[in-house]
PDB file of C-alpha atoms in Angstrom:
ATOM      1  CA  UNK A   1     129.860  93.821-186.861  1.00 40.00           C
ATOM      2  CA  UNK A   2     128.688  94.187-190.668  1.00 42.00           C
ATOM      3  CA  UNK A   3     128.834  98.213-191.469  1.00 47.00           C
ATOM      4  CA  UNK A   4     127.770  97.774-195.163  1.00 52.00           C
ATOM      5  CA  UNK A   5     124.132  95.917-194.954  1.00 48.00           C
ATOM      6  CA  UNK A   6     121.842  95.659-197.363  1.00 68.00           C
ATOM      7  CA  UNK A   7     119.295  93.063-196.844  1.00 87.00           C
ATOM      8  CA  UNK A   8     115.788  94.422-196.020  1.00 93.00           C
ATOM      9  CA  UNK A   9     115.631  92.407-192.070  1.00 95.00           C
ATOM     10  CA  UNK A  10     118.519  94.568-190.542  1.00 96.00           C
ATOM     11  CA  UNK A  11     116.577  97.860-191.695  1.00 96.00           C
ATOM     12  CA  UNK A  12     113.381  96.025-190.098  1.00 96.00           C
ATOM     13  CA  UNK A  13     115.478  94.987-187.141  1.00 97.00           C
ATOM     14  CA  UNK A  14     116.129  98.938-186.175  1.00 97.00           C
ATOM     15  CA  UNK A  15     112.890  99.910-186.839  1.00 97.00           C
ATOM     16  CA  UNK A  16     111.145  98.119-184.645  1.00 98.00           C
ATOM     17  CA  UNK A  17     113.962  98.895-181.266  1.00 98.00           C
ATOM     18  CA  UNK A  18     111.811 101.812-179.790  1.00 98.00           C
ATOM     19  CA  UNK A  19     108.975  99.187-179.838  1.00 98.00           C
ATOM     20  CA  UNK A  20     110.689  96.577-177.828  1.00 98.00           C
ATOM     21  CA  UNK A  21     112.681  99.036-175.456  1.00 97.00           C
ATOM     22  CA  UNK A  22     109.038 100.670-174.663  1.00 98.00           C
ATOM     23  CA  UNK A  23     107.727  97.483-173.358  1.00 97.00           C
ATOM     24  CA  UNK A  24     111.487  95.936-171.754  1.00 95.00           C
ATOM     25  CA  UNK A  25     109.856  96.489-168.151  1.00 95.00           C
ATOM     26  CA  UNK A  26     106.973  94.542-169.185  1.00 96.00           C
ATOM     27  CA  UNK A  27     109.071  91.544-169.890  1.00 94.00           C
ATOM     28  CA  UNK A  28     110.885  92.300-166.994  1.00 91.00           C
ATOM     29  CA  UNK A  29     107.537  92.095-164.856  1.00 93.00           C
ATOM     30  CA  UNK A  30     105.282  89.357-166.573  1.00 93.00           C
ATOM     31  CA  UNK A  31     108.220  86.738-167.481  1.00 93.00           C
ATOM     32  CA  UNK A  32     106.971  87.050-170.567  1.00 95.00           C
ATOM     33  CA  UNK A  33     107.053  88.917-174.083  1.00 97.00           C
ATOM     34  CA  UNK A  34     104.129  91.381-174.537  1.00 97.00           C
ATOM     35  CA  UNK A  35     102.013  90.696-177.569  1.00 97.00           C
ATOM     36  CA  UNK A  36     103.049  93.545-179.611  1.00 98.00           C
ATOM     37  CA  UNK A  37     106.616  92.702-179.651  1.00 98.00           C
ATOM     38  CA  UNK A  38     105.797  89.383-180.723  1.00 98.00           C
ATOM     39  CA  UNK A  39     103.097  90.851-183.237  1.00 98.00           C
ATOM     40  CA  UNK A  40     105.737  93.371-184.652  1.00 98.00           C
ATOM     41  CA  UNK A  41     108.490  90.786-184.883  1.00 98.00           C
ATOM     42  CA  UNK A  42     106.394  88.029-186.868  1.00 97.00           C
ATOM     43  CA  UNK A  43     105.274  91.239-189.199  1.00 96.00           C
ATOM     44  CA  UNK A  44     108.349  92.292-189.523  1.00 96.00           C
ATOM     45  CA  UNK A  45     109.767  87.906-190.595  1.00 96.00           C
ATOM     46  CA  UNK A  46     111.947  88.117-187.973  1.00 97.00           C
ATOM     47  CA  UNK A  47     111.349  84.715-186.892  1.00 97.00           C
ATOM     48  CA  UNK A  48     112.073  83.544-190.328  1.00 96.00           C
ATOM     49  CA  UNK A  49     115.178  85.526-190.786  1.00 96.00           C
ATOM     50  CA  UNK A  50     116.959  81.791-192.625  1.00 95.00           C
ATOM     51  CA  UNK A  51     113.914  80.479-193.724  1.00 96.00           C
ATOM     52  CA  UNK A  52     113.745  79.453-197.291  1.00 97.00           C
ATOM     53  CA  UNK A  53     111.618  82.161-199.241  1.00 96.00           C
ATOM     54  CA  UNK A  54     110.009  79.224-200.643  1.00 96.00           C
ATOM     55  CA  UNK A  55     108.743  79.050-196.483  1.00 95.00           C
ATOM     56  CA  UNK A  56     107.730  82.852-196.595  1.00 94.00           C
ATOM     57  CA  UNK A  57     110.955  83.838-195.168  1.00 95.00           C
ATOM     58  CA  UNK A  58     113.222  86.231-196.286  1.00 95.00           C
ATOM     59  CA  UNK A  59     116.572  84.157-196.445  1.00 95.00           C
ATOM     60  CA  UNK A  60     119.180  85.998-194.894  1.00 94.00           C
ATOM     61  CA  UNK A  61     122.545  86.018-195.501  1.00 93.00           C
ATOM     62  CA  UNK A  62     124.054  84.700-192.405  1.00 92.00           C
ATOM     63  CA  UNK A  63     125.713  87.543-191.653  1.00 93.00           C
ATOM     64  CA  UNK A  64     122.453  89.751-192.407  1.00 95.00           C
ATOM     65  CA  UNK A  65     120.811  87.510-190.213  1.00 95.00           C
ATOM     66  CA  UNK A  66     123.339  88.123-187.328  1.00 95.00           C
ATOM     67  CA  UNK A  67     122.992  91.571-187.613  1.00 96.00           C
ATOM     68  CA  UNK A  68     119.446  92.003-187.123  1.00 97.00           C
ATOM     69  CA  UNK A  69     119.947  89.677-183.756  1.00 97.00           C
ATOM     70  CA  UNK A  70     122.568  91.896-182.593  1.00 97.00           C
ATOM     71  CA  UNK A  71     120.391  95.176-183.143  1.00 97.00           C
ATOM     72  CA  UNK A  72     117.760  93.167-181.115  1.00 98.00           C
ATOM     73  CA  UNK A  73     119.570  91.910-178.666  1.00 97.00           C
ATOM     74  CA  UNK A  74     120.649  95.187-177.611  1.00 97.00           C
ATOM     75  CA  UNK A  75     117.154  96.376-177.240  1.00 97.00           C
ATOM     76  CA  UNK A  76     116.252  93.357-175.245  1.00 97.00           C
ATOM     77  CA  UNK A  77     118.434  89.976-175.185  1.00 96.00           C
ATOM     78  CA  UNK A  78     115.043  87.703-174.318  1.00 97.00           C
ATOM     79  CA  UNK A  79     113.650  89.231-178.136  1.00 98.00           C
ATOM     80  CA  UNK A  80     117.005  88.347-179.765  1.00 97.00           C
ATOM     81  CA  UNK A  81     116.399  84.743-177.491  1.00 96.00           C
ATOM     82  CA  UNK A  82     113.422  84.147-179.251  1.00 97.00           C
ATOM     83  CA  UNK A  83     114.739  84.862-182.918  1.00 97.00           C
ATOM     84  CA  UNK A  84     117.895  82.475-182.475  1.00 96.00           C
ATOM     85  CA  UNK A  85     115.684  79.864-181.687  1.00 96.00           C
ATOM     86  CA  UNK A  86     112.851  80.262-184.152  1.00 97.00           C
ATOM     87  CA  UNK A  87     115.985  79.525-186.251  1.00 95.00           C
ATOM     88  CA  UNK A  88     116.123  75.950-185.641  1.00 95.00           C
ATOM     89  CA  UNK A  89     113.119  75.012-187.490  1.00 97.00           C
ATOM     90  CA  UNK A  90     113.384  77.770-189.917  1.00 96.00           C
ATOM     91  CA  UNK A  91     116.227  75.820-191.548  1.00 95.00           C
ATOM     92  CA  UNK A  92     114.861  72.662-191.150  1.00 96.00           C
ATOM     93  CA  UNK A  93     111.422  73.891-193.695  1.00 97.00           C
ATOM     94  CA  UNK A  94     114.028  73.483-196.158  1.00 96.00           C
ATOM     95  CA  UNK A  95     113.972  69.624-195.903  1.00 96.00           C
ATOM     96  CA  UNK A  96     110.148  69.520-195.656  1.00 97.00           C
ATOM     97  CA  UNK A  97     108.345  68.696-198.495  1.00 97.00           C
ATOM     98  CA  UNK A  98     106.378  71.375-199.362  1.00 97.00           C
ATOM     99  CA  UNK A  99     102.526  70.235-198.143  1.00 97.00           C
ATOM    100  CA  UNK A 100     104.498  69.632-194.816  1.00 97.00           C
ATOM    101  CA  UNK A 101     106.180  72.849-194.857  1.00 97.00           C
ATOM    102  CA  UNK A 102     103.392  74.992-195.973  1.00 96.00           C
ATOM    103  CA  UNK A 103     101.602  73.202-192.976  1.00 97.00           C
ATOM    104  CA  UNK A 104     104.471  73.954-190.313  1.00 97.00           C
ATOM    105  CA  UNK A 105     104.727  78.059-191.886  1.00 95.00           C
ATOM    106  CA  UNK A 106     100.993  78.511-192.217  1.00 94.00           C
ATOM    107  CA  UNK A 107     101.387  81.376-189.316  1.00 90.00           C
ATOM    108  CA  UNK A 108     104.558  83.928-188.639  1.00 94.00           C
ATOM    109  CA  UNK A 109     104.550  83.026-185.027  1.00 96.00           C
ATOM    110  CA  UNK A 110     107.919  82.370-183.444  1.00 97.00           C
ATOM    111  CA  UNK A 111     108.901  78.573-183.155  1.00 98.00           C
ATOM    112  CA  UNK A 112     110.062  77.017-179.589  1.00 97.00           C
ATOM    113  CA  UNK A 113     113.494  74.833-179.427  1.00 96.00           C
ATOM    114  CA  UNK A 114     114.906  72.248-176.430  1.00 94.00           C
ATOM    115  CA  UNK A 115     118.193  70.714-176.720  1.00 87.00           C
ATOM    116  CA  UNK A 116     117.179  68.448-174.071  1.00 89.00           C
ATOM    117  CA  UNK A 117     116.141  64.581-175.168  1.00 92.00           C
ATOM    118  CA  UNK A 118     113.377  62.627-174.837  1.00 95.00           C
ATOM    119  CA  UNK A 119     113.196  58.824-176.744  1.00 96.00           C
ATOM    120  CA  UNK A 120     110.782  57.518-179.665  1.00 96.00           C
ATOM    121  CA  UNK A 121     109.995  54.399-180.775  1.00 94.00           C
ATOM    122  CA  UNK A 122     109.300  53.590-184.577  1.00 94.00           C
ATOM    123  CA  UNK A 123     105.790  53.289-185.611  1.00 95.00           C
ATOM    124  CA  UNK A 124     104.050  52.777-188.508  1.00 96.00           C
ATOM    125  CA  UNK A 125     104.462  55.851-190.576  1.00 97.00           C
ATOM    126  CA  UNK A 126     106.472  57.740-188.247  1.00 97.00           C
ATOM    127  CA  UNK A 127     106.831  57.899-184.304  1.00 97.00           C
ATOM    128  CA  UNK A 128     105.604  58.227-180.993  1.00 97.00           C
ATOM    129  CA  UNK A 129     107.845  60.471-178.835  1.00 98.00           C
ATOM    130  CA  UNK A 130     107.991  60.894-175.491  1.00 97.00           C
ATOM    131  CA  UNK A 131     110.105  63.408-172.889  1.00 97.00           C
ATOM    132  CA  UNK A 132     110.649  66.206-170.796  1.00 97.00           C
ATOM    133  CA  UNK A 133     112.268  69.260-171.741  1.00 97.00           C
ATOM    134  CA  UNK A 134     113.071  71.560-168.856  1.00 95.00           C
ATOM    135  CA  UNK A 135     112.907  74.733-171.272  1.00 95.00           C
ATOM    136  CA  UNK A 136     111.581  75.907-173.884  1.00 97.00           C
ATOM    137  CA  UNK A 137     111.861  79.674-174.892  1.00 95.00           C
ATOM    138  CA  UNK A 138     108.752  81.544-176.173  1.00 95.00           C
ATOM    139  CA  UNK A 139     106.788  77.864-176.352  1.00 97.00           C
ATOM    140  CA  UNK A 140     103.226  80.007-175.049  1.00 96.00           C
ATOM    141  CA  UNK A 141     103.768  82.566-178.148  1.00 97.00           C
ATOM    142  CA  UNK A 142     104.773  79.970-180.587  1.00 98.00           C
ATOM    143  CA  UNK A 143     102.430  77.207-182.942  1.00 97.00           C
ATOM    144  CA  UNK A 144     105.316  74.606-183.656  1.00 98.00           C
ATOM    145  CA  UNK A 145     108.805  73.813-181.862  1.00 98.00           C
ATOM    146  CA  UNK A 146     111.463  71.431-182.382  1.00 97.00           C
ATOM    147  CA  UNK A 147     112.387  68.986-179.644  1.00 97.00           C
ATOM    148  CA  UNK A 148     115.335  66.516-179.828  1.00 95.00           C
ATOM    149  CA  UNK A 149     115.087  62.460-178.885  1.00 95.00           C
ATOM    150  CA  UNK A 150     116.545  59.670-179.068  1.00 95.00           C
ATOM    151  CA  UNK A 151     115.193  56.931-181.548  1.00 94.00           C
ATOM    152  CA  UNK A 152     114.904  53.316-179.672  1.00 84.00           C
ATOM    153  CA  UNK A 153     114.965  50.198-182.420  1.00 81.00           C
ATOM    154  CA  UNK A 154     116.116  46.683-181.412  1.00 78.00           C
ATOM    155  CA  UNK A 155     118.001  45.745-183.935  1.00 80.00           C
ATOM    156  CA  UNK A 156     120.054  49.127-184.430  1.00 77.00           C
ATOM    157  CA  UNK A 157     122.126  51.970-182.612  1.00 83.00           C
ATOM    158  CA  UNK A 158     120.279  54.551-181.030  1.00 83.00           C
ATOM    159  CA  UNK A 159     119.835  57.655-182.615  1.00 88.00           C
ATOM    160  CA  UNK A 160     119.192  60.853-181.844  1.00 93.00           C
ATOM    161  CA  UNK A 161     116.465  62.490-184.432  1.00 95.00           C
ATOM    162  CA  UNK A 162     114.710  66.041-184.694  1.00 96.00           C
ATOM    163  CA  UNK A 163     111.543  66.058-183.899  1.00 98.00           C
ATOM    164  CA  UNK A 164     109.125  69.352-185.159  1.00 98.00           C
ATOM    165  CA  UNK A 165     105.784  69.144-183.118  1.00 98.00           C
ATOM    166  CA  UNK A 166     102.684  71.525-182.559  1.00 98.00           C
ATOM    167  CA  UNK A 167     102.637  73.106-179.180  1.00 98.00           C
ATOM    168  CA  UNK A 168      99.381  71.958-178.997  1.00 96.00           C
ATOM    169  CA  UNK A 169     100.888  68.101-178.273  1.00 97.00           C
ATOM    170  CA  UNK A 170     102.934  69.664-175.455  1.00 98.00           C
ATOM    171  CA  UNK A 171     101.811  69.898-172.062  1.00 98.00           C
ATOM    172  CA  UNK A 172     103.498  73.445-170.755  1.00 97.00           C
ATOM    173  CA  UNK A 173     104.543  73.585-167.315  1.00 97.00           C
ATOM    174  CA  UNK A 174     105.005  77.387-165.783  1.00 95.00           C
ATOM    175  CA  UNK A 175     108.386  77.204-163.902  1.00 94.00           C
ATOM    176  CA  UNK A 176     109.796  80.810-165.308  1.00 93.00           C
ATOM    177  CA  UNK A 177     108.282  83.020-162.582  1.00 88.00           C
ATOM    178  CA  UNK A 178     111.232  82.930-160.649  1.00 87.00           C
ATOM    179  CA  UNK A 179     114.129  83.216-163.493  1.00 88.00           C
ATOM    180  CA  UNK A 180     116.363  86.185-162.559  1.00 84.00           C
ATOM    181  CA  UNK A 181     117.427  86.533-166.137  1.00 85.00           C
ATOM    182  CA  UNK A 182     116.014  86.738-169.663  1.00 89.00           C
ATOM    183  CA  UNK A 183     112.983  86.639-167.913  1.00 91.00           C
ATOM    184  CA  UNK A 184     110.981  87.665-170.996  1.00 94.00           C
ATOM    185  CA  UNK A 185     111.884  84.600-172.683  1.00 96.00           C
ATOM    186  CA  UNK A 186     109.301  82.669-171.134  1.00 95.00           C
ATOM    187  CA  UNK A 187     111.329  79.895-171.106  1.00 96.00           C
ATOM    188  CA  UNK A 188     108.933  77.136-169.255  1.00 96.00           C
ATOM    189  CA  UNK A 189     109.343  72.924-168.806  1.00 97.00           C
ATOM    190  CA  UNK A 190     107.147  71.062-171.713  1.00 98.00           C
ATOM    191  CA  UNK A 191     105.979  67.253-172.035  1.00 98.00           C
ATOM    192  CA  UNK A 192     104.277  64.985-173.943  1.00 97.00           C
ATOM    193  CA  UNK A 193     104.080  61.138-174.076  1.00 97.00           C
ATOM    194  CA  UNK A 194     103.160  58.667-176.712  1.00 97.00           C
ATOM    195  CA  UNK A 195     102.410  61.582-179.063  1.00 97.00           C
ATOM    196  CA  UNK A 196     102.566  60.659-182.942  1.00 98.00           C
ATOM    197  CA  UNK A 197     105.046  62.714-185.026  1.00 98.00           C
ATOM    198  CA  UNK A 198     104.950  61.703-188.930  1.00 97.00           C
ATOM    199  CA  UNK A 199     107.734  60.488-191.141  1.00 96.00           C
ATOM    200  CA  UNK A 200     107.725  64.096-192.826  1.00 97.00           C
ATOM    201  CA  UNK A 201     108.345  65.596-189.604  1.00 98.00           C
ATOM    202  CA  UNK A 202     111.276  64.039-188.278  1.00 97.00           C
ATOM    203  CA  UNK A 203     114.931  64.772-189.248  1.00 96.00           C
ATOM    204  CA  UNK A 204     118.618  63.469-188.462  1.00 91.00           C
ATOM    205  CA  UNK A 205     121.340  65.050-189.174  1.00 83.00           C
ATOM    206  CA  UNK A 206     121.793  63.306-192.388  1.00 84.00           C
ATOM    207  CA  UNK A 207     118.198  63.703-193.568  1.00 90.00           C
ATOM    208  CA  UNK A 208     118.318  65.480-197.690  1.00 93.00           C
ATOM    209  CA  UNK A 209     117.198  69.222-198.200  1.00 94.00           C
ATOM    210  CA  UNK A 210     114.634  69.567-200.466  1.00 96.00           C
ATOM    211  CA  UNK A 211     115.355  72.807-201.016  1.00 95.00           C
ATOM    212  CA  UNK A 212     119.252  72.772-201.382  1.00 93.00           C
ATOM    213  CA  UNK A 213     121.177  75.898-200.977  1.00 93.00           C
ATOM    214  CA  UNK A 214     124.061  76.700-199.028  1.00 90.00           C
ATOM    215  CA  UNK A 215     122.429  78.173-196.080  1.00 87.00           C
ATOM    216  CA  UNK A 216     120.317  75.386-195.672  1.00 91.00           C
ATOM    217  CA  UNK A 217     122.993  72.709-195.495  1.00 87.00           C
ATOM    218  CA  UNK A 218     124.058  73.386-192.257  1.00 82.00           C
ATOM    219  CA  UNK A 219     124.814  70.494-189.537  1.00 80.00           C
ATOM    220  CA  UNK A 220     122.057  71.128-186.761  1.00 78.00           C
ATOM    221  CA  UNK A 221     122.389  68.268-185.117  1.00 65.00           C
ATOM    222  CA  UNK A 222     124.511  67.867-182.048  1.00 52.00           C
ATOM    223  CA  UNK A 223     124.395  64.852-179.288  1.00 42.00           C
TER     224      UNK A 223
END
């Protein structure tokens, strides 16, 4: 643990713990976050805690950043679930150019993640991605996510590419009412087939920052 923090999202972090403690049983109960925590965390940028200030987010130090998810987390591990993987697509805003990224940060709501792949096929002027991800934290609470999947072409290796979607595109799939842990999370199976993604919106692990600062050069992508 850091003893000597400065940055503004750790003192945010601790303020808002008798918040999410009050309402742990609700989690608990409805398999699901209740609306002020998620209210008071967006307020708060704690869903941006690495995203570029240039994204409206406050661009922790790492270790800041770390902090403020341990604080959480020790209120209420599904809250501190929800902030590690808003974190995904906080990062990647700082390869966005910025009519794309104002677009993807035009709310504070958390962002969903999956690890899980689907498969896209080239199109013209981006892709059309299809899948099933058997979870995806916070995805009924959140406006955009990040899905991974694997790029199809016929002439080349596949290749497994980033894809950052509305939640709108997804077709959500309850299966969390029976979790025995984290159950706050709201962790539940998403879909979608054939749906477009743009150029802009799509990122492998080599793709350039736009915004290039430390921070934001680190590897996300894993296969």
């Amino acid at each position: 643990m850091v003893d000597d923090v400065t940055h503004p999202v750790v003192s945010r972090a601790r303020e808002l713990v008798p918040l999410i403690k009050s309402h742990t049983a609700y989690s608990e109960e409805h398999r699901a976050l209740h609306p002020e925590v998620v209210d008071a965390c967006a307020a708060a940028g704690l869903f941006r805690l690495v995203a570029p200030i240039e994204a409206g987010g406050p661009e922790a130090p790492l270790h800041d950043a770390f902090h403020a998810v341990e604080i959480i987390a020790a209120a209420d591990p599904a809250v501190s679930w929800y902030l590690s993987n808003s974190s995904v697509v906080s990062i990647l805003t700082a390869r966005m150019t910025p009519s794309v990224r104002d677009r993807v940060c035009s709310s504070d709501r958390n962002f969903g993640f999956s690890a899980a792949m689907g498969s896209a096929t080239p199109t013209e002027g981006g892709y059309l991605l299809s899948g099933t991800w058997p979870l995806m934290t916070g995805v009924l609470d959140a406006d955009w996510a990040v899905v991974m999947g694997r790029v199809r072409r016929e002439d080349a290796p596949t290749e497994v590419q980033m894809f950052v979607i509305p939640t709108d595109a997804l077709d959500i799939e309850p299966v969390w009412n029976d979790a025995v842990a984290m159950r706050g999370t709201g962790s539940h199976r998403v879909s979608t087939r054939d749906t477009f993604v743009e150029e802009g919106l799509v990122f492998s692990g080599t793709s350039p920052n736009v915004i290039d600062r430390p921070m934001f050069r680190i590897c996300l992508l894993y296969t």
